[in-house]
Coordinates of C-alpha atoms in Angstrom, one line a residue:
Chain A
X25 CA -20.1 -37.2 -32.6
X26 CA -23.6 -38.5 -33.4
X27 CA -25.2 -38.0 -29.8
X28 CA -23.4 -35.1 -28.3
X29 CA -25.8 -33.9 -25.7
X30 CA -25.1 -30.6 -23.7
X31 CA -26.4 -32.3 -20.5
X32 CA -23.7 -34.9 -21.0
X33 CA -21.0 -32.5 -21.2
X34 CA -22.3 -30.6 -18.1
X35 CA -22.4 -33.6 -16.1
X36 CA -18.8 -34.6 -17.5
X37 CA -17.7 -31.2 -16.3
X38 CA -19.3 -31.6 -12.9
X39 CA -17.6 -35.1 -12.4
X40 CA -14.4 -33.3 -13.0
X41 CA -14.7 -31.0 -10.1
X42 CA -13.5 -32.7 -6.7
X43 CA -14.6 -31.2 -3.6
X44 CA -11.4 -32.2 -1.9
X45 CA -9.7 -30.9 1.1
X46 CA -7.6 -28.5 -1.4
X47 CA -10.8 -27.0 -2.6
X48 CA -11.9 -26.2 0.7
X49 CA -8.5 -25.0 2.0
X50 CA -8.6 -22.5 -1.0
X51 CA -12.2 -21.3 0.2
X52 CA -11.2 -21.3 3.7
X53 CA -9.5 -17.9 3.8
X54 CA -12.4 -16.0 2.3
X55 CA -14.8 -17.5 4.6
X56 CA -12.6 -16.7 7.6
X57 CA -12.3 -13.1 6.4
X58 CA -15.9 -12.7 6.1
X59 CA -16.1 -13.8 9.8
X60 CA -13.3 -11.6 10.7
X61 CA -14.8 -8.3 9.1
X62 CA -18.3 -9.5 10.8
X63 CA -16.8 -9.6 14.4
X64 CA -14.8 -6.3 13.5
X65 CA -17.7 -4.7 12.6
X66 CA -19.8 -5.8 15.7
X67 CA -17.1 -4.6 18.0
X68 CA -16.7 -1.3 16.3
X69 CA -20.6 -1.1 16.2
X70 CA -20.7 -1.6 19.8
X71 CA -18.1 1.0 20.3
X72 CA -19.9 3.6 18.0
X73 CA -23.3 3.1 19.8
X74 CA -21.9 3.6 23.3
X75 CA -20.0 6.7 22.2
X76 CA -22.7 8.4 20.0
X77 CA -26.1 7.0 21.2
X78 CA -26.8 5.6 17.8
X79 CA -28.6 2.2 17.9
X80 CA -26.4 -1.1 17.1
X81 CA -28.9 -2.2 14.6
X82 CA -29.2 1.2 13.1
X83 CA -25.4 0.9 12.4
X84 CA -25.9 -2.3 10.6
X85 CA -29.0 -1.0 8.8
X86 CA -27.0 2.0 7.4
X87 CA -24.2 -0.2 6.6
X88 CA -26.6 -2.4 4.5
X89 CA -28.5 0.3 3.0
X90 CA -25.5 2.0 1.5
X91 CA -24.2 -1.3 -0.1
X92 CA -27.4 -3.0 -1.2
X93 CA -30.1 -0.9 -0.1
X94 CA -31.6 0.6 -3.4
X95 CA -30.9 -0.2 -7.2
X96 CA -29.0 2.7 -7.8
X97 CA -26.8 1.6 -4.2
X98 CA -26.2 -1.9 -5.9
X99 CA -25.2 0.3 -9.1
X100 CA -22.6 1.8 -7.4
X101 CA -21.2 -0.7 -5.7
X102 CA -20.9 -2.9 -8.6
X103 CA -19.1 0.2 -10.4
X104 CA -16.5 0.5 -7.6
X105 CA -16.0 -3.5 -7.8
X106 CA -15.6 -2.8 -11.8
X107 CA -12.8 -0.5 -11.1
X108 CA -11.0 -2.7 -8.4
X109 CA -11.5 -5.8 -10.7
X110 CA -9.7 -4.2 -13.5
X111 CA -6.8 -3.1 -11.3
X112 CA -6.6 -6.3 -9.6
X113 CA -6.4 -8.3 -12.9
X114 CA -3.5 -5.8 -13.9
X115 CA -1.6 -6.5 -10.7
X116 CA -2.2 -10.0 -10.5
X117 CA -0.5 -10.1 -13.9
X118 CA 2.7 -8.5 -12.2
X119 CA 2.6 -10.5 -9.2
X120 CA 2.5 -13.8 -11.2
X121 CA 5.9 -12.9 -12.5
X122 CA 7.1 -11.9 -9.1
X123 CA 7.0 -8.3 -9.3
X124 CA 4.8 -5.7 -7.3
X125 CA 3.2 -3.1 -9.1
X126 CA 2.2 -0.5 -6.7
X127 CA 1.8 2.3 -9.2
X128 CA -1.9 1.3 -10.1
X129 CA -3.1 4.4 -8.8
X130 CA -0.6 6.5 -10.9
X131 CA -1.5 4.5 -14.0
X132 CA -5.1 4.9 -13.6
X133 CA -4.3 8.7 -13.5
X134 CA -2.5 8.3 -17.0
X135 CA -5.5 6.4 -18.4
X136 CA -7.9 9.0 -17.2
X137 CA -5.9 11.9 -18.4
X138 CA -5.2 10.0 -22.0
X139 CA -9.0 9.2 -21.9
X140 CA -10.5 12.3 -21.2
X141 CA -8.1 14.2 -23.4
X142 CA -9.1 11.7 -26.4
X143 CA -12.7 12.4 -25.7
X144 CA -12.6 16.2 -25.3
X145 CA -10.1 17.3 -28.0
X146 CA -9.6 14.8 -30.9
X147 CA -11.4 15.8 -34.2
X148 CA -12.9 12.5 -34.8
X149 CA -16.3 10.7 -34.7
X150 CA -17.1 9.9 -31.2
X151 CA -16.5 6.1 -31.0
X152 CA -13.4 6.5 -32.4
X153 CA -12.2 8.9 -29.8
X154 CA -13.3 6.4 -27.1
X155 CA -11.4 3.7 -29.0
X156 CA -8.3 5.9 -29.3
X157 CA -8.7 7.1 -25.5
X158 CA -8.9 3.5 -24.1
X159 CA -5.9 2.5 -26.6
X160 CA -3.6 5.2 -25.7
X161 CA -4.4 4.5 -22.1
X162 CA -3.1 1.2 -22.3
X163 CA -0.3 2.3 -24.3
X164 CA 1.2 5.1 -22.4
X165 CA 0.7 3.6 -18.8
X166 CA 2.1 0.3 -19.8
X167 CA 5.3 2.1 -21.2
X168 CA 5.6 3.9 -17.9
X169 CA 5.3 0.8 -15.8
X170 CA 7.5 -1.0 -18.4
X171 CA 10.2 1.3 -18.0
X172 CA 10.2 1.1 -14.4
X173 CA 10.2 -2.9 -14.9
X174 CA 13.2 -2.4 -17.2
X175 CA 15.3 -0.5 -14.1
X176 CA 14.2 -3.4 -12.0
X177 CA 15.2 -6.1 -14.4
X178 CA 18.6 -4.1 -15.6
X179 CA 19.7 -2.2 -12.3
X180 CA 17.8 -4.4 -9.8
X181 CA 16.0 -1.1 -8.6
X182 CA 13.1 -1.8 -6.2
X183 CA 9.9 -1.6 -8.3
X184 CA 7.9 -1.1 -5.3
X185 CA 9.2 2.4 -4.5
X186 CA 9.6 3.6 -8.1
X187 CA 5.9 2.7 -9.2
X188 CA 4.6 4.0 -5.9
X189 CA 6.5 7.6 -6.0
X190 CA 5.9 7.7 -9.9
X191 CA 2.2 6.9 -9.2
X192 CA 2.2 10.0 -6.7
X193 CA 3.6 12.5 -9.4
X194 CA 1.1 11.2 -12.0
X195 CA -1.7 11.8 -10.0
X196 CA -0.5 15.2 -9.4
X197 CA -0.3 15.7 -12.9
X198 CA -3.9 14.8 -13.2
X199 CA -4.7 17.3 -10.7
X200 CA -2.8 19.9 -12.7
X201 CA -4.9 19.0 -15.7
X202 CA -8.0 19.6 -13.9
X203 CA -6.9 22.9 -12.1
X204 CA -5.2 24.4 -15.3
X205 CA -5.6 23.7 -18.8
X206 CA -8.3 21.3 -19.0
X207 CA -10.5 23.0 -16.0
X208 CA -14.1 24.0 -16.6
X209 CA -14.5 27.8 -16.1
X210 CA -17.2 29.1 -14.2
X211 CA -17.6 26.0 -11.7
X212 CA -17.0 26.0 -8.0
X213 CA -15.1 23.1 -7.9
X214 CA -12.2 22.0 -10.1
X215 CA -13.4 19.6 -12.7
X216 CA -13.4 19.4 -16.7
X217 CA -16.3 19.4 -18.9
X218 CA -18.1 16.3 -19.4
X219 CA -16.2 14.2 -21.8
X220 CA -18.3 13.2 -24.9
X221 CA -18.9 9.4 -25.5
X222 CA -19.4 8.4 -21.8
X223 CA -21.0 5.4 -21.7
X224 CA -24.8 5.1 -21.0
X225 CA -26.3 3.5 -17.9
X226 CA -27.8 0.1 -18.1
X227 CA -29.2 0.0 -14.6
X228 CA -28.9 3.0 -12.3
X229 CA -25.3 3.6 -11.6
X230 CA -24.1 0.8 -13.6
X231 CA -22.3 1.4 -17.0
X232 CA -21.4 -1.5 -19.6
X233 CA -17.7 -0.8 -18.3
X234 CA -18.4 -3.9 -16.2
X235 CA -18.5 -6.1 -19.5
X236 CA -14.9 -5.0 -20.0
X237 CA -13.8 -6.0 -16.5
X238 CA -15.7 -9.4 -17.1
X239 CA -14.1 -9.8 -20.2
X240 CA -10.9 -9.2 -18.9
X241 CA -11.0 -12.2 -16.4
X242 CA -10.9 -14.9 -19.4
X243 CA -8.3 -13.0 -21.2
X244 CA -6.0 -12.8 -18.1
X245 CA -6.5 -16.4 -17.1
X246 CA -5.8 -17.6 -20.8
X247 CA -2.7 -15.4 -20.9
X248 CA -1.3 -16.8 -17.6
X249 CA -2.4 -20.7 -17.9
X250 CA -2.6 -21.5 -21.6
X251 CA 0.1 -19.3 -23.2
X252 CA 4.0 -19.9 -23.5
X253 CA 4.2 -16.4 -22.3
X254 CA 2.1 -16.9 -19.2
X255 CA 4.1 -20.2 -18.4
X256 CA 7.4 -18.2 -18.9
X257 CA 5.8 -15.6 -16.4
X258 CA 5.0 -18.0 -13.7
X259 CA 8.3 -19.6 -13.9
X260 CA 9.8 -16.3 -13.5
X261 CA 7.7 -15.6 -10.6
X262 CA 8.3 -18.8 -8.8
X263 CA 11.9 -18.6 -9.1
X264 CA 14.5 -16.5 -11.0
X265 CA 17.2 -19.1 -11.2
X266 CA 14.8 -21.9 -12.3
X267 CA 13.5 -19.9 -15.2
X268 CA 17.3 -18.9 -16.1
X269 CA 18.3 -22.5 -15.9
X270 CA 15.4 -23.1 -18.6
X271 CA 16.7 -20.7 -20.9
X272 CA 14.2 -18.0 -20.4
X273 CA 15.2 -14.3 -20.5
X274 CA 13.9 -13.3 -16.9
X275 CA 14.4 -9.4 -17.7
X276 CA 12.3 -9.6 -20.9
X277 CA 9.7 -11.3 -19.2
X278 CA 9.7 -8.9 -16.2
X279 CA 9.4 -6.0 -18.7
X280 CA 6.6 -7.7 -20.5
X281 CA 4.5 -8.3 -17.4
X282 CA 5.1 -4.8 -16.3
X283 CA 3.8 -3.5 -19.6
X284 CA 0.6 -5.5 -19.5
X285 CA 0.1 -4.9 -15.7
X286 CA 0.4 -1.1 -16.3
X287 CA -1.6 -0.9 -19.4
X288 CA -4.4 -2.6 -17.7
X289 CA -4.3 -0.3 -14.7
X290 CA -4.4 2.4 -17.7
X291 CA -7.5 0.9 -19.1
X292 CA -9.2 0.9 -15.5
X293 CA -8.5 4.9 -15.4
X294 CA -9.8 5.5 -18.9
X295 CA -12.8 3.3 -17.8
X296 CA -13.2 5.5 -14.8
X297 CA -14.0 8.4 -16.9
X298 CA -16.2 7.0 -19.5
X299 CA -17.9 4.5 -17.3
X300 CA -18.4 6.2 -13.9
X301 CA -17.5 9.9 -13.6
X302 CA -18.0 11.2 -17.1
X303 CA -15.2 13.6 -16.7
X304 CA -11.9 13.8 -14.4
X305 CA -12.0 15.4 -11.0
X306 CA -9.5 16.1 -8.5
X307 CA -7.8 12.9 -6.9
X308 CA -10.0 10.6 -9.1
X309 CA -7.9 7.6 -8.9
X310 CA -8.6 7.5 -5.3
X311 CA -7.3 4.3 -3.4
X312 CA -8.3 1.9 -6.1
X313 CA -4.7 0.9 -6.7
X314 CA -4.1 0.0 -3.1
X315 CA -7.4 -1.9 -2.4
X316 CA -6.4 -4.1 -5.6
X317 CA -3.6 -5.4 -3.5
X318 CA -5.8 -7.3 -0.9
X319 CA -8.3 -8.1 -3.7
X320 CA -5.5 -10.0 -5.3
X321 CA -4.1 -11.5 -2.2
X322 CA -7.4 -12.7 -1.1
X323 CA -7.9 -14.9 -4.0
X324 CA -4.3 -16.1 -4.1
X325 CA -3.7 -14.5 -7.3
X326 CA -6.4 -16.2 -9.3
X327 CA -7.8 -14.1 -11.8
X328 CA -11.0 -16.1 -12.2
X329 CA -12.0 -15.7 -8.4
X330 CA -10.9 -11.9 -8.2
X331 CA -14.6 -10.9 -9.0
X332 CA -15.5 -12.1 -5.6
X333 CA -12.9 -10.4 -3.6
X334 CA -13.4 -7.1 -5.9
X335 CA -17.4 -7.2 -5.0
X336 CA -16.5 -8.1 -1.5
X337 CA -13.9 -5.0 -0.8
X338 CA -16.6 -2.8 -2.7
X339 CA -19.2 -4.0 -0.2
X340 CA -17.0 -3.2 2.7
X341 CA -15.9 0.5 1.1
X342 CA -19.5 1.3 0.2
X343 CA -20.9 0.1 3.3
X344 CA -18.5 2.2 5.4
X345 CA -19.2 5.1 3.0
X346 CA -22.8 4.7 4.4
X347 CA -21.9 5.0 8.1
X348 CA -21.1 8.7 7.1
X349 CA -24.7 9.3 7.4
X350 CA -24.8 8.3 11.0
X351 CA -21.7 10.6 11.8
X352 CA -18.8 7.9 11.4
X353 CA -15.7 9.0 9.5
X354 CA -15.6 6.8 6.3
X355 CA -11.9 5.8 7.2
X356 CA -13.7 2.7 8.7
X357 CA -13.6 0.8 5.2
X358 CA -9.8 1.0 5.3
X359 CA -9.7 -0.9 8.5
X360 CA -11.8 -3.4 7.4
X361 CA -9.7 -4.0 4.3
X362 CA -6.7 -4.0 6.5
X363 CA -8.1 -6.8 8.7
X364 CA -9.3 -8.9 5.7
X365 CA -5.9 -8.6 4.1
X366 CA -4.0 -9.9 7.6
X367 CA -6.3 -12.6 8.1
X368 CA -6.2 -13.6 4.6
X369 CA -2.4 -13.8 5.0
X370 CA -2.3 -15.8 8.1
X371 CA -4.9 -18.3 7.1
X372 CA -3.4 -18.8 3.5
X373 CA 0.0 -19.8 5.3
X374 CA -1.9 -21.6 7.9
X375 CA -2.7 -24.7 5.5
X376 CA 0.7 -24.6 3.7
X377 CA 3.5 -26.8 4.4
X378 CA 6.9 -25.3 5.1
Chain B
X100 CA 23.8 42.6 2.1
X101 CA 21.4 41.3 5.0
X102 CA 21.6 37.3 5.5
X103 CA 18.9 37.2 7.7
X104 CA 16.1 35.8 5.9
X105 CA 18.3 33.2 4.3
X106 CA 19.6 32.4 7.8
X107 CA 16.0 32.0 9.1
X108 CA 14.7 30.3 5.9
X109 CA 17.6 27.4 6.6
X110 CA 16.8 27.3 10.3
X111 CA 13.1 26.8 9.6
X112 CA 13.8 24.2 6.9
X113 CA 16.0 22.4 9.5
X114 CA 13.1 22.5 12.0
X115 CA 11.1 20.1 10.0
X116 CA 13.7 17.5 9.7
X117 CA 12.8 15.4 12.6
X118 CA 9.9 13.7 11.1
X119 CA 11.9 12.5 8.5
X120 CA 15.0 11.9 10.7
X121 CA 13.4 10.1 13.3
X122 CA 11.1 7.8 10.9
X123 CA 14.1 7.0 8.8
X124 CA 16.3 6.1 11.9
X125 CA 13.4 4.1 12.9
X126 CA 13.0 2.2 9.7
X127 CA 16.8 1.8 9.6
X128 CA 16.8 0.0 13.0
X129 CA 14.3 -2.4 12.2
X130 CA 15.8 -3.0 8.6
X131 CA 19.2 -3.9 9.9
X132 CA 17.6 -6.5 12.0
X133 CA 16.2 -7.9 8.9
X134 CA 12.6 -6.7 9.6
X135 CA 11.3 -5.0 6.5
X136 CA 8.2 -2.8 7.6
X137 CA 6.3 -1.2 4.8
X138 CA 3.3 0.1 7.0
X139 CA 5.2 2.9 8.3
X140 CA 3.0 5.4 7.0
X141 CA 0.4 4.0 9.1
X142 CA 2.6 3.8 12.1
X143 CA 3.3 7.4 11.9
X144 CA -0.3 8.2 11.1
X145 CA -1.2 6.5 14.6
X146 CA 1.2 8.7 16.2
X147 CA 0.0 11.8 15.1
X148 CA -3.7 10.8 16.3
X149 CA -2.6 10.0 19.7
X150 CA -0.2 12.9 19.7
X151 CA -3.0 15.3 19.5
X152 CA -5.4 13.4 21.8
X153 CA -2.7 13.3 24.4
X154 CA -2.4 17.1 24.4
X155 CA -6.0 17.5 24.5
X156 CA -6.5 14.9 27.1
X157 CA -3.7 15.9 29.6
X158 CA -3.0 19.4 28.3
X159 CA 0.8 19.2 28.1
X160 CA 2.8 18.6 24.9
X161 CA 5.0 16.0 26.7
X162 CA 2.1 13.9 27.5
X163 CA 1.2 14.0 23.8
X164 CA 4.6 12.8 22.4
X165 CA 4.6 10.2 25.1
X166 CA 1.3 8.7 24.0
X167 CA 2.4 9.0 20.4
X168 CA 5.5 7.0 21.6
X169 CA 3.4 4.4 23.4
X170 CA 0.9 4.3 20.2
X171 CA 3.8 3.5 17.8
X172 CA 5.0 0.7 20.4
X173 CA 1.8 -0.7 20.2
X174 CA 1.6 -1.1 16.5
X175 CA 5.2 -2.3 16.7
X176 CA 4.1 -5.1 18.8
X177 CA 1.5 -6.3 16.5
X178 CA 3.7 -5.9 13.4
X179 CA 6.7 -7.6 15.3
X180 CA 4.5 -10.6 16.3
X181 CA 3.1 -11.0 12.6
X182 CA 6.5 -10.7 10.9
X183 CA 8.8 -12.2 13.5
X184 CA 6.9 -14.9 15.3
X185 CA 4.7 -16.0 12.1
X186 CA 6.5 -16.8 8.9
X187 CA 4.2 -14.5 7.0
X188 CA 5.3 -12.5 3.8
X189 CA 6.7 -9.2 5.5
X190 CA 5.7 -7.0 2.7
X191 CA 2.1 -8.3 2.7
X192 CA 1.7 -8.0 6.6
X193 CA 3.2 -4.4 6.2
X194 CA 0.2 -3.5 3.8
X195 CA -2.0 -4.9 6.2
X196 CA -0.8 -3.0 9.1
X197 CA -0.8 0.2 6.8
X198 CA -4.3 0.0 5.9
X199 CA -5.6 -0.9 9.4
X200 CA -3.6 1.9 11.1
X201 CA -4.1 4.4 8.8
X202 CA -7.9 3.8 9.0
X203 CA -7.8 3.5 12.6
X204 CA -5.9 6.9 12.9
X205 CA -8.9 8.8 11.7
X206 CA -11.5 6.7 13.0
X207 CA -10.0 6.9 16.8
X208 CA -9.7 10.6 16.3
X209 CA -13.2 11.5 15.2
X210 CA -14.6 9.2 17.5
X211 CA -13.3 10.6 20.6
X212 CA -13.0 14.5 19.5
X213 CA -16.0 16.1 18.7
X214 CA -14.5 19.5 18.0
X215 CA -11.4 20.9 15.9
X216 CA -8.9 21.2 18.8
X217 CA -5.6 23.2 18.2
X218 CA -2.5 23.0 20.1
X219 CA -1.5 26.2 21.6
X220 CA 1.5 25.2 23.5
X221 CA 4.8 24.8 22.0
X222 CA 8.8 24.2 22.7
X223 CA 11.0 26.6 23.8
X224 CA 13.1 27.0 20.3
X225 CA 16.3 28.3 19.2
X226 CA 15.5 29.6 15.6
X227 CA 12.9 27.0 15.0
X228 CA 15.0 24.4 16.1
X229 CA 13.4 22.7 19.1
X230 CA 14.7 19.9 21.8
X231 CA 13.4 17.2 19.6
X232 CA 15.7 18.3 16.6
X233 CA 18.7 18.1 19.1
X234 CA 17.7 15.0 20.3
X235 CA 17.6 13.5 16.4
X236 CA 21.1 14.2 16.1
X237 CA 21.7 12.7 19.6
X238 CA 19.7 9.7 18.4
X239 CA 21.6 9.3 15.2
X240 CA 24.9 9.3 17.0
X241 CA 23.8 6.9 19.6
X242 CA 22.7 4.7 16.8
X243 CA 25.7 4.6 15.0
X244 CA 27.7 3.8 18.2
X245 CA 25.5 0.9 19.4
X246 CA 25.2 -0.6 16.0
X247 CA 28.9 -0.2 14.7
X248 CA 30.8 -0.1 18.0
X249 CA 29.2 -2.4 20.3
X250 CA 28.7 -6.4 20.5
X251 CA 24.7 -5.5 20.5
X252 CA 25.1 -4.1 17.4
X253 CA 27.1 -7.0 15.8
X254 CA 24.2 -9.1 17.1
X255 CA 21.7 -6.7 15.3
X256 CA 23.7 -6.8 11.9
X257 CA 24.3 -10.5 12.4
X258 CA 20.4 -11.1 12.5
X259 CA 19.8 -9.0 9.4
X260 CA 22.8 -10.5 7.2
X261 CA 22.7 -14.2 8.1
X262 CA 20.1 -15.2 11.1
X263 CA 21.0 -18.7 10.8
X264 CA 24.8 -18.3 11.5
X265 CA 23.7 -15.8 14.2
X266 CA 21.5 -18.5 15.7
X267 CA 24.6 -20.8 15.9
X268 CA 26.6 -18.3 17.5
X269 CA 24.2 -18.0 20.3
X270 CA 22.3 -14.9 19.5
X271 CA 18.6 -15.2 19.7
X272 CA 17.5 -13.9 16.4
X273 CA 13.7 -13.6 17.5
X274 CA 14.9 -11.3 20.5
X275 CA 17.1 -9.1 18.5
X276 CA 14.5 -8.4 15.8
X277 CA 11.6 -7.9 18.7
X278 CA 13.9 -5.5 20.3
X279 CA 14.9 -3.7 17.1
X280 CA 11.4 -3.5 15.8
X281 CA 9.8 -2.2 18.9
X282 CA 12.5 0.5 19.4
X283 CA 11.9 1.5 15.7
X284 CA 8.2 1.4 15.7
X285 CA 8.1 3.8 19.1
X286 CA 10.5 6.2 17.1
X287 CA 8.5 6.4 14.2
X288 CA 5.2 6.9 16.7
X289 CA 7.3 9.9 18.4
X290 CA 8.1 11.3 14.9
X291 CA 4.2 11.4 13.9
X292 CA 3.1 12.8 17.4
X293 CA 6.1 15.3 17.0
X294 CA 4.8 16.3 13.6
X295 CA 1.0 16.9 14.6
X296 CA 1.7 18.5 17.8
X297 CA 4.7 21.0 17.0
X298 CA 4.3 21.5 13.2
X299 CA 0.6 21.2 12.1
X300 CA -0.8 21.7 15.5
X301 CA -4.1 20.0 14.7
X302 CA -5.5 16.9 12.9
X303 CA -6.7 16.6 9.6
X304 CA -7.6 13.9 7.3
X305 CA -4.6 12.0 5.8
X306 CA -2.0 14.5 7.4
X307 CA 0.8 12.1 6.8
X308 CA 0.6 12.3 3.2
X309 CA 3.2 10.4 1.8
X310 CA 5.9 11.3 4.0
X311 CA 6.4 7.6 5.6
X312 CA 7.0 6.1 2.0
X313 CA 9.6 9.0 1.7
X314 CA 11.1 7.9 4.8
X315 CA 11.6 4.2 3.5
X316 CA 13.0 5.7 0.5
X317 CA 15.5 7.8 2.4
X318 CA 16.7 4.7 3.9
X319 CA 17.2 2.8 0.7
X320 CA 18.6 5.5 -1.1
X321 CA 21.3 6.1 1.9
X322 CA 22.2 2.6 1.6
X323 CA 21.2 1.4 5.0
X324 CA 24.0 3.5 6.8
X325 CA 23.7 5.9 9.4
X326 CA 25.2 8.9 8.4
X327 CA 24.0 9.1 4.8
X328 CA 20.3 8.1 6.1
X329 CA 20.5 11.3 8.4
X330 CA 21.8 13.5 5.7
X331 CA 19.5 12.4 3.1
X332 CA 16.6 12.8 5.3
X333 CA 17.8 16.6 6.1
X334 CA 18.0 16.8 2.3
X335 CA 14.4 15.5 1.8
X336 CA 12.9 17.5 4.7
X337 CA 14.7 20.6 2.9
X338 CA 12.8 19.7 -0.3
X339 CA 9.4 19.6 1.7
X340 CA 10.1 22.9 3.1
X341 CA 10.9 24.3 -0.1
X342 CA 7.4 23.7 -1.3
X343 CA 6.0 26.6 0.7
X344 CA 8.7 28.9 0.0
X345 CA 8.7 28.3 -3.7
X346 CA 4.8 28.6 -4.1
X347 CA 5.3 31.9 -2.1
X348 CA 8.3 33.4 -3.7
X349 CA 7.6 31.9 -6.9
X350 CA 11.3 31.4 -8.2
X351 CA 10.5 28.1 -10.0
X352 CA 7.7 28.5 -12.7
X353 CA 6.1 25.0 -12.1
X354 CA 2.1 24.6 -11.2
X355 CA 1.2 24.1 -7.5
X356 CA 0.4 20.3 -7.9
X357 CA 4.0 19.6 -9.4
X358 CA 5.8 21.4 -6.4
X359 CA 3.5 19.5 -4.0
X360 CA 5.2 16.5 -5.3
X361 CA 8.6 17.7 -5.8
X362 CA 10.1 15.4 -3.0
X363 CA 8.9 12.4 -4.6
X364 CA 10.1 13.4 -8.1
X365 CA 13.6 13.9 -6.5
X366 CA 13.1 10.8 -4.6
X367 CA 12.4 8.7 -7.8
X368 CA 15.6 10.2 -9.7
X369 CA 17.8 9.8 -6.8
X370 CA 16.9 6.4 -6.3
X371 CA 17.2 5.3 -9.7
X372 CA 20.7 7.2 -10.1
X373 CA 21.9 5.6 -7.0
X374 CA 20.6 2.5 -7.9
X375 CA 22.4 2.5 -11.4
X376 CA 25.7 3.7 -9.7
X377 CA 25.8 1.5 -6.8
X378 CA 28.1 -1.7 -7.8
X379 CA 27.2 -3.8 -4.6
X380 CA 24.2 -4.5 -2.8
X381 CA 23.8 -2.5 0.5
X382 CA 20.6 -4.1 2.0
X383 CA 21.2 -6.3 4.4
X384 CA 21.0 -9.9 3.1
X385 CA 18.2 -11.3 5.2
X386 CA 16.1 -8.3 4.9
X387 CA 12.4 -9.1 4.4
X388 CA 12.9 -12.8 5.2
X389 CA 11.1 -14.3 8.0
X390 CA 13.5 -16.2 10.0
X391 CA 12.1 -19.8 10.8
X392 CA 14.2 -22.3 13.0
X393 CA 14.8 -25.8 11.5

């Protein structure tokens, strides 16, 4: 105890990291998908520059400019990455217990409704409204996902389709609130009034919401790898019969993991209100619930790497949005994400034995 | 009492059904052989794009349908290679295919067409039921007889239920699965091009909405059987067709946004009810499991 030096501790930690074949192999999918995206972009840009006459390097320029060109572009890019990251962590918890939660979009919608509702209408001091908004978002969307998890556990009803379809319905309810009771009167486009208590900007386009997302990473890591509940989740995820032989109640674990997963997605929805949009607008959850699936698969369901995959996907989305300035439809981001996804699956499988 | 408006409404609702019937039969064929394709949505989207492109380039709706069919076939070739020849997770590959094709659908259209194009030509129709509607009935009947009454159908079912045993019995599981995926994928492309050419008549962003997912749900809800799939596809088409009518006549006091998702609400409720009531598993046993020879 007498001579504890931080430097010694750091060196000890560094010595424990082995850059062996396994480390390289886990980095390989990421590297190869970056290369695949680069090749795809080159092919697409050659095609675009032939058909529209825009220069090849101008296209690269506008792609780069939209993602990194200015402080506010970087801020927006990181904000998008924040949303993807929160949903990704939510999905990872469900994936780890062998469940597919595709309702990220709908659970975000619930979170957004409750977050905005608490901020707009509760007769309480504003910090309390924010806390209640986030808390109720977690609880209600967790309860919805948990109910679908119960149907899966009890009756074996495919959670993929129930979460997805319920998600569509929840987004429709969000749109209803904006069009109907909560809509701002006297504005051309449908949106609610500004929700009080929205987070201030730290940098242009970036709010403290990112700290919530960063805090979720160690929490999810700790939950999955250092607690009995996380161990049981991973055991259920690796095979139901194994878990049952160990005396684990697989149904209970499935429901709990769906509640946590849905709840975190709900936090993402409330976060979108307070940390980005300052109100709810039509179709706000967008595709974040779906982008989170490749973000989770890319890092092999490891929460501590999810930050990188979210930022990577966010760069692709923002860069493709930048191409609209030269007249390209922004759908191109989806193509890139899909290619990243397929390449990652292929490479992940490549290194694994049968 | 004059029943003409009721009858014409019924016919025009039936007229919408080929989208869901064709796509759910397409999904069913692939599912029977053990291939679970979740990227259906993108497959249909590519069909819509190439349908409109075919009409605008060749000036005939038949060319549009043929191009949509071929586009669906092309997507099916890619997904068949990735899910049958490679032992990848079919769910994840399906998502990848969905992202790529749905993105490409809009990208290809807006790169090759500068102006908004509208299809003027149409099929001769009998009270809103065109030739494709009657051929969907024929396709369902052919599907039923091939799968349940011939030895080829037996091979398909064997590949979906127990690919190992099928392989031992001398059936080439890979070939069966390839054929089924290609046939299913081309039907999906045809459904998409029919939807864009005949029903909506022009291309717009995200035009397939969630109908691909609804088609997958139809198949699961119907318990992977031919006639129930056909009937439940008709039922969901009826719900889709009712949306506009409910909005116009206002006989359900629901907000517009909720009416738009009425098929999904019914879909979830019916899926849960049928899952609770169903005693034995109806899905092919090897559905979603890539077959690897030892």
